[in-house]
Coordinates of C-alpha atoms in Angstrom, one line a residue:
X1 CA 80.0 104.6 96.2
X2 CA 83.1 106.1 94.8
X3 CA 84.7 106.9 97.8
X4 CA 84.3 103.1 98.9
X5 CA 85.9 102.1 95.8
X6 CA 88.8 104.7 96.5
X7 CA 89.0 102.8 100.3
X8 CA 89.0 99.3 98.9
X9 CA 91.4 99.8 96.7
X10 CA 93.8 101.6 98.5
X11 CA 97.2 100.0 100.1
X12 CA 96.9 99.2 103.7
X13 CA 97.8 96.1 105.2
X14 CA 98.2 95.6 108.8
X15 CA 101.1 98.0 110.0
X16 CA 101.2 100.2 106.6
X17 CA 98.2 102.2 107.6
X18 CA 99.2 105.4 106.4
X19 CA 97.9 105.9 102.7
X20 CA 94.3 104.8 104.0
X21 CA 94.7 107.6 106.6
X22 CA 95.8 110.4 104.1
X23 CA 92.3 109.5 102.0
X24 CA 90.4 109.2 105.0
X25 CA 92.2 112.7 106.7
X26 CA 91.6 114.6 103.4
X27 CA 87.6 113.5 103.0
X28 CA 86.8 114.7 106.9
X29 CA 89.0 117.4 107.7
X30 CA 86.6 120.0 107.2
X31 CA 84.0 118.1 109.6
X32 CA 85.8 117.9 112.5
X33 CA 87.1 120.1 115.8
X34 CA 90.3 118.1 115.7
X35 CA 91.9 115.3 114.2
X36 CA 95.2 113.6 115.1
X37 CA 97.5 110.5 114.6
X38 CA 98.4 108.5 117.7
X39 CA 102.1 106.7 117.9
X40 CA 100.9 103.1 116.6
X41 CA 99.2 105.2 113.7
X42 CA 95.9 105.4 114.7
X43 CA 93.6 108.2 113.0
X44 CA 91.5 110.0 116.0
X45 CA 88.7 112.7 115.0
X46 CA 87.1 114.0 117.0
X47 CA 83.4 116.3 117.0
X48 CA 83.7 118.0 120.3
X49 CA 80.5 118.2 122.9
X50 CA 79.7 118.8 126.4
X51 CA 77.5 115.3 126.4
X52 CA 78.6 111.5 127.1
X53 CA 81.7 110.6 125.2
X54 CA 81.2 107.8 122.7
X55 CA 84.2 106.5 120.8
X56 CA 83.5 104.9 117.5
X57 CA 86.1 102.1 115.5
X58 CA 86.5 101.4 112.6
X59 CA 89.8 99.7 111.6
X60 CA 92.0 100.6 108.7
X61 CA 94.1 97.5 107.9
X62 CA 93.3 94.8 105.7
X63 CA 95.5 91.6 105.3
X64 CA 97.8 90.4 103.3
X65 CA 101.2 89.1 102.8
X66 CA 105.2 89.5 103.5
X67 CA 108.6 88.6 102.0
X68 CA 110.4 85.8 103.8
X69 CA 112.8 84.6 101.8
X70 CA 113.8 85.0 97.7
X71 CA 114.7 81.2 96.2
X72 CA 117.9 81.1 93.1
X73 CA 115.2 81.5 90.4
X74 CA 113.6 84.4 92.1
X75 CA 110.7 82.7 93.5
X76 CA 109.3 84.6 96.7
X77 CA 108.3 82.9 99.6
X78 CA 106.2 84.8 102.4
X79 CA 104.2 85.0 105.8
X80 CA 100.4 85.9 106.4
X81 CA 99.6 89.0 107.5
X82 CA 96.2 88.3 109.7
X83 CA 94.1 85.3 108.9
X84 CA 95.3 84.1 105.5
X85 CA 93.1 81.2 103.9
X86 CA 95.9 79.4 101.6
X87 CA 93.0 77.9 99.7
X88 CA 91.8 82.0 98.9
X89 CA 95.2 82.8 98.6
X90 CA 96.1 80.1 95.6
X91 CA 96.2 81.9 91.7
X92 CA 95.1 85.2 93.6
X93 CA 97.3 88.1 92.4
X94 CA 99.5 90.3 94.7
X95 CA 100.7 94.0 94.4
X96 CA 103.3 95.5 96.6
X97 CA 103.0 99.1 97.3
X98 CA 105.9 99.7 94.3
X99 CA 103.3 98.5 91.9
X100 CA 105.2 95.2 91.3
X101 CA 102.1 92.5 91.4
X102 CA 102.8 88.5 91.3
X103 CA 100.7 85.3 90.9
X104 CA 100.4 82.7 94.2
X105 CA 101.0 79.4 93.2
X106 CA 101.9 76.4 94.8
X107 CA 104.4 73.1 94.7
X108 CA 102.9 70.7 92.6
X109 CA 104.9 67.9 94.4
X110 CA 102.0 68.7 96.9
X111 CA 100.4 65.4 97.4
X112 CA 96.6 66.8 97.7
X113 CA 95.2 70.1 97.1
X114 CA 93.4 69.7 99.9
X115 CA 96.4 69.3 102.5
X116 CA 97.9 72.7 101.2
X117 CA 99.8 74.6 103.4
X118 CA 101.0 78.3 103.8
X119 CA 104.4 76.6 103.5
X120 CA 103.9 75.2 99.9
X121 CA 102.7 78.5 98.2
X122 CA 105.0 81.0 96.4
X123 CA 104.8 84.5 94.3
X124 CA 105.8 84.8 90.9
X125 CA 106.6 88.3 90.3
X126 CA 107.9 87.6 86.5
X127 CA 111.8 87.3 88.0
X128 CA 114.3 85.4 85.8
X129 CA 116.5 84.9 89.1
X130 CA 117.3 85.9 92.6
X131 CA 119.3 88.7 91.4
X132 CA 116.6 90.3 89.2
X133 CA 113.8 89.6 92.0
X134 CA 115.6 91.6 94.6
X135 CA 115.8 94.6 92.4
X136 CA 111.9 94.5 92.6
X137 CA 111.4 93.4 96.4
X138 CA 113.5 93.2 99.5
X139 CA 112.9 90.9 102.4
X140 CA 110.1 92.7 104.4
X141 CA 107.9 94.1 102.1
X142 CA 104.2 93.6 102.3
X143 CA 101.5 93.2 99.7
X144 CA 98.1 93.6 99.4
X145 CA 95.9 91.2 97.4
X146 CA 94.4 92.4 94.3
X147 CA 90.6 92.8 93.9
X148 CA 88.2 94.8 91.7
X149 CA 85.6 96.9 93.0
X150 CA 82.4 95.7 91.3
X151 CA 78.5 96.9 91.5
X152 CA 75.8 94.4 90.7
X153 CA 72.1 95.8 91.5
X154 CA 72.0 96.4 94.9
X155 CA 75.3 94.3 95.7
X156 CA 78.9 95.3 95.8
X157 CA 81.7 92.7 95.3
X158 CA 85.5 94.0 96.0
X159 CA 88.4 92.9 98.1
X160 CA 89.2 94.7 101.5
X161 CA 85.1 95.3 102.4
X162 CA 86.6 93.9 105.8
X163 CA 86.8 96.9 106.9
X164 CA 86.2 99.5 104.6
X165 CA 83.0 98.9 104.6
X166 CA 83.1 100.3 108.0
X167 CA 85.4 102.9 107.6
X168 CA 83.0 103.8 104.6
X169 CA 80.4 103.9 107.2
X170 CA 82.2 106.1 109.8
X171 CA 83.1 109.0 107.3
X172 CA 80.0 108.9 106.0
X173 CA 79.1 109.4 109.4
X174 CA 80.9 112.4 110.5
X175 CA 79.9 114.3 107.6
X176 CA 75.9 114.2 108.9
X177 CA 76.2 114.1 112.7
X178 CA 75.3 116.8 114.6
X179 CA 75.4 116.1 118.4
X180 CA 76.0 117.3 121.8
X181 CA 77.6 114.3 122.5
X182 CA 81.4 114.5 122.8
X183 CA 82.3 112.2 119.6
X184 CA 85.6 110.5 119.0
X185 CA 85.9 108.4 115.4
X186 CA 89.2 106.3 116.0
X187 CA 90.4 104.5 112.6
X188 CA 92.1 101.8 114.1
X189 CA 95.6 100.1 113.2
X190 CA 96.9 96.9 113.0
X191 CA 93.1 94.7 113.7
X192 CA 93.8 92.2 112.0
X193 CA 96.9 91.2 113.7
X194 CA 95.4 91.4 117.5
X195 CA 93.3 94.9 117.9
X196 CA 95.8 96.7 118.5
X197 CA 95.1 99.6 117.5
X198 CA 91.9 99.3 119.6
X199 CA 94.0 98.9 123.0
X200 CA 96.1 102.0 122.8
X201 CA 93.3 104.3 121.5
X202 CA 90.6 103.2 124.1
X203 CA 92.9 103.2 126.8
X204 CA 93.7 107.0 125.8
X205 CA 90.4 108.1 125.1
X206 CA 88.3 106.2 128.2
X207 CA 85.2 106.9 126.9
X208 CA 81.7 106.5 128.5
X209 CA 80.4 104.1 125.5
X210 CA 82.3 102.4 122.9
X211 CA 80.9 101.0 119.7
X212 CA 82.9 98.9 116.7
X213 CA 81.6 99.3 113.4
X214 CA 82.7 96.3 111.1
X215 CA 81.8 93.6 109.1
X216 CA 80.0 90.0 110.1
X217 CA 79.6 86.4 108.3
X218 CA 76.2 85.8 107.3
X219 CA 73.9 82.7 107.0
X220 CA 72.1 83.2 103.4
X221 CA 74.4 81.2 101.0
X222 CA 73.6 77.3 100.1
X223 CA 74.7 74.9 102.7
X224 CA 76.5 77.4 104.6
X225 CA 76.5 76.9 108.7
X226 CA 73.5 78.6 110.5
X227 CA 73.4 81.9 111.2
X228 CA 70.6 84.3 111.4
X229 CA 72.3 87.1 109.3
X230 CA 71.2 87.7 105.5
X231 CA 72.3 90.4 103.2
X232 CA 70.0 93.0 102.3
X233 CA 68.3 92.5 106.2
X234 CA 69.7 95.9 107.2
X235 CA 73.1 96.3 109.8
X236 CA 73.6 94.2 112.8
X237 CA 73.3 94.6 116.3
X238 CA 76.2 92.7 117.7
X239 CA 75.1 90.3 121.3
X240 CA 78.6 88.0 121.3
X241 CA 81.7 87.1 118.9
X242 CA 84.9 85.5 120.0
X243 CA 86.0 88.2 121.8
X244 CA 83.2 90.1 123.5
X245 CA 79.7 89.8 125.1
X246 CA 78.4 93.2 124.4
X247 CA 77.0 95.6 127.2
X248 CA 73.8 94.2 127.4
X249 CA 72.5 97.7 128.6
X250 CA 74.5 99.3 125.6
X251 CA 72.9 96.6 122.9
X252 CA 68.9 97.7 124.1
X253 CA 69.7 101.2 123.5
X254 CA 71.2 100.2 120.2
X255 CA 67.9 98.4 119.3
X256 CA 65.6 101.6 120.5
X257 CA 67.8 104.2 118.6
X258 CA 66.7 101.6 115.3
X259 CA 63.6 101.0 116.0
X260 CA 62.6 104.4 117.0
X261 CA 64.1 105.9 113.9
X262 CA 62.4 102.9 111.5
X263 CA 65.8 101.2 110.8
X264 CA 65.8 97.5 110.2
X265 CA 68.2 95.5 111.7
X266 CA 69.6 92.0 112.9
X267 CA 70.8 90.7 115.9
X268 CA 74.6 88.9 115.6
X269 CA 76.3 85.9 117.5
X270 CA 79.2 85.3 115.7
X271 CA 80.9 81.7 116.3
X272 CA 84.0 82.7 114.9
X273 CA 86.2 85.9 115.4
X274 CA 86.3 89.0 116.7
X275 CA 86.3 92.8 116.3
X276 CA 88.1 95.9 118.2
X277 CA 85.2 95.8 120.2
X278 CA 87.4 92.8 122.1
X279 CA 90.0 95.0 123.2
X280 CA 87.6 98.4 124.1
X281 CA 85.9 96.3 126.6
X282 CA 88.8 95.2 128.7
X283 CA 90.4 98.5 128.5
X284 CA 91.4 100.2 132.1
X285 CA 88.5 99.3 134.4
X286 CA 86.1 98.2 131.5
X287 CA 83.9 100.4 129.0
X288 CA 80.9 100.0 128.0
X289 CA 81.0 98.2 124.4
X290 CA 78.6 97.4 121.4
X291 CA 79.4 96.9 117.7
X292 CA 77.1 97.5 114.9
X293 CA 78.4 95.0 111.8
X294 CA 77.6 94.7 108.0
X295 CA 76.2 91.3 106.8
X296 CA 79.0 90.0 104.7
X297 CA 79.9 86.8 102.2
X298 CA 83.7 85.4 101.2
X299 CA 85.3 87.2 104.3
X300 CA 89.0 87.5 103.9
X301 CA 88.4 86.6 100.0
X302 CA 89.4 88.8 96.9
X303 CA 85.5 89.4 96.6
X304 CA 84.1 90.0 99.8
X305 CA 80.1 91.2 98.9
X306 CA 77.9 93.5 100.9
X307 CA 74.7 94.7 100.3
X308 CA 74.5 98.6 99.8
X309 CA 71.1 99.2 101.9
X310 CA 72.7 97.6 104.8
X311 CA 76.1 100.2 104.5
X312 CA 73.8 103.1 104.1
X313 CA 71.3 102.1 106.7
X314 CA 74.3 101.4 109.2
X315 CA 75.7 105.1 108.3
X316 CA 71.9 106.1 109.4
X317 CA 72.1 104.1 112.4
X318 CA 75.6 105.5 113.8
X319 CA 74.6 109.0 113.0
X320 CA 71.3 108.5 115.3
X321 CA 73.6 107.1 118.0
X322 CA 75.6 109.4 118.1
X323 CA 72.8 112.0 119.1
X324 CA 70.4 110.0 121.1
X325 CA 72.2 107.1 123.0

């Protein structure tokens, strides 16, 4: 689990993809025939075989925040990068890539707490005015939101588990595999702001199968709406999200490859959002797309929690993939 915590806590929100990609680059180099960064920064390996060629995702970016305007006292004021809750964003603590880390608060002429917008909340980064605050940021910058990586039992709490988790899973992944298979590992950019990253690389690779590996909502916490995912229940097969219906073909040999190789799993419909496996779909003529997805609570929080069996039984099930789909 150290190299997860090394993922989570690394800088890398949508567009600023590169430090994740030096950690990932250096931990797989010596595993792989090739590996190469496309122009929208996109990390390709690839294992080279004469077989069916299977592209697996995993996206990089995480989301976060950046610099709109800077007020006379040196208050900041900013846009979402991806899907920004303001509720998880309130008192949550911020860290540009200098170092510099604020507080998000909000305007207490707000009427209700519960009618807060993006447009009431602003970062304190300690400033005593404008002038002192733009020797610490500029207009553009982007930060990351701050979370500790944290073990409990069988249960890991952090920020950014959307998607390191996968990304966790991929490398993981390409350390074990040995295939015939000709193998591409894309560590996508820029997912949480469309799939873009997805688009470009799919369309350039083409590949016979494509599979996204990412995190899922679950159904296991008090009250919550119903959804048949629980931690601890092993990965999930993904059937539908927002943005795909999987291959239905593709999804049955997903479910043999587990239960031939005695690895538990869960089937996925997920009401809400979306993966890369949205954009490999529709790429060129179509491809043939599945996602495999980690059960996960307080997506898009500071302390996303995943269940450890379910990461290292999804490494297990894209390594057997890989070889026998």
């Amino acid at each position: 689990m150290e190299f997860l915590e090394k993922l989570t806590q690394s800088f890398s929100p949508s567009g600023r993809e590169e430090e994740i990609c030096d950690i990932i680059f250096e931990e797989i180099k010596d595993y792989a025939d090739s590996v190469y960064k496309d122009t929208l920064g996109n990390l390709i390996v690839r294992k080279e075989g004469n077989g069916k060629k299977i592209m697996f995702s995993a996206h990089t970016d995480e989301i976060g925040i950046m610099i709109t305007y800077i007020d006379d006292k040196g208050f900041l004021r900013f846009s979402p990068i991806g899907w920004v809750d303001p509720f998880y964003a309130l008192y949550q603590r911020v860290k540009f890539q200098s170092g510099i880390t604020g507080v998000i608060s909000y305007e207490e002429k707000t009427d209700a707490i519960k009618d807060i917008k993006m447009k009431n909340l602003f970062i304190d980064i300690g400033a005593k005015d404008k002038e002192e605050a733009q020797k610490m940021v500029s207009i553009g910058d982007t930060a990351q939101f701050v979370g500790d990586f944290v073990i409990n039992g069988d249960r890991v709490m952090s920020k950014t588990l959307d998607n390191r988790a996968g990304v966790y899973v991929l490398t993981e992944a390409i350390k074990k595999i040995k295939s015939n298979n000709d193998l591409y590992f894309v560590f996508t950019s820029q997912e949480e702001v469309g799939l873009r990253g997805a688009k470009t690389s799919t369309f350039d690779i083409f590949p016979d199968f494509a599979i996204a590996v990412d995190v899922t909502d679950t159904g296991d916490t008090p009250e919550c709406n119903y959804m048949a995912v629980s931690l601890g229940d092993g990965p999930c097969i993904k059937i539908k999200d927002q943005s795909v219906i999987c291959d239905r073909e593709l999804v049955q040999r997903i479910k043999s490859v587990a239960t031939n190789n005695s690895i538990p799993y869960q089937l996925e419909v997920l009401e809400h959002g979306g993966t890369d496996a949205g954009a490999m779909h529709i790429t060129r003529s179509g491809v043939k797309t599945g996602a495999i997805s980690i059960p996960t609570r307080y997506i898009h929080s500071t302390c996303e929690t995943c269940d450890i069996n379910d990461i290292k039984n999804a490494i297990l099930l894209v390594e057997k993939i890989a070889d026998e789909i």
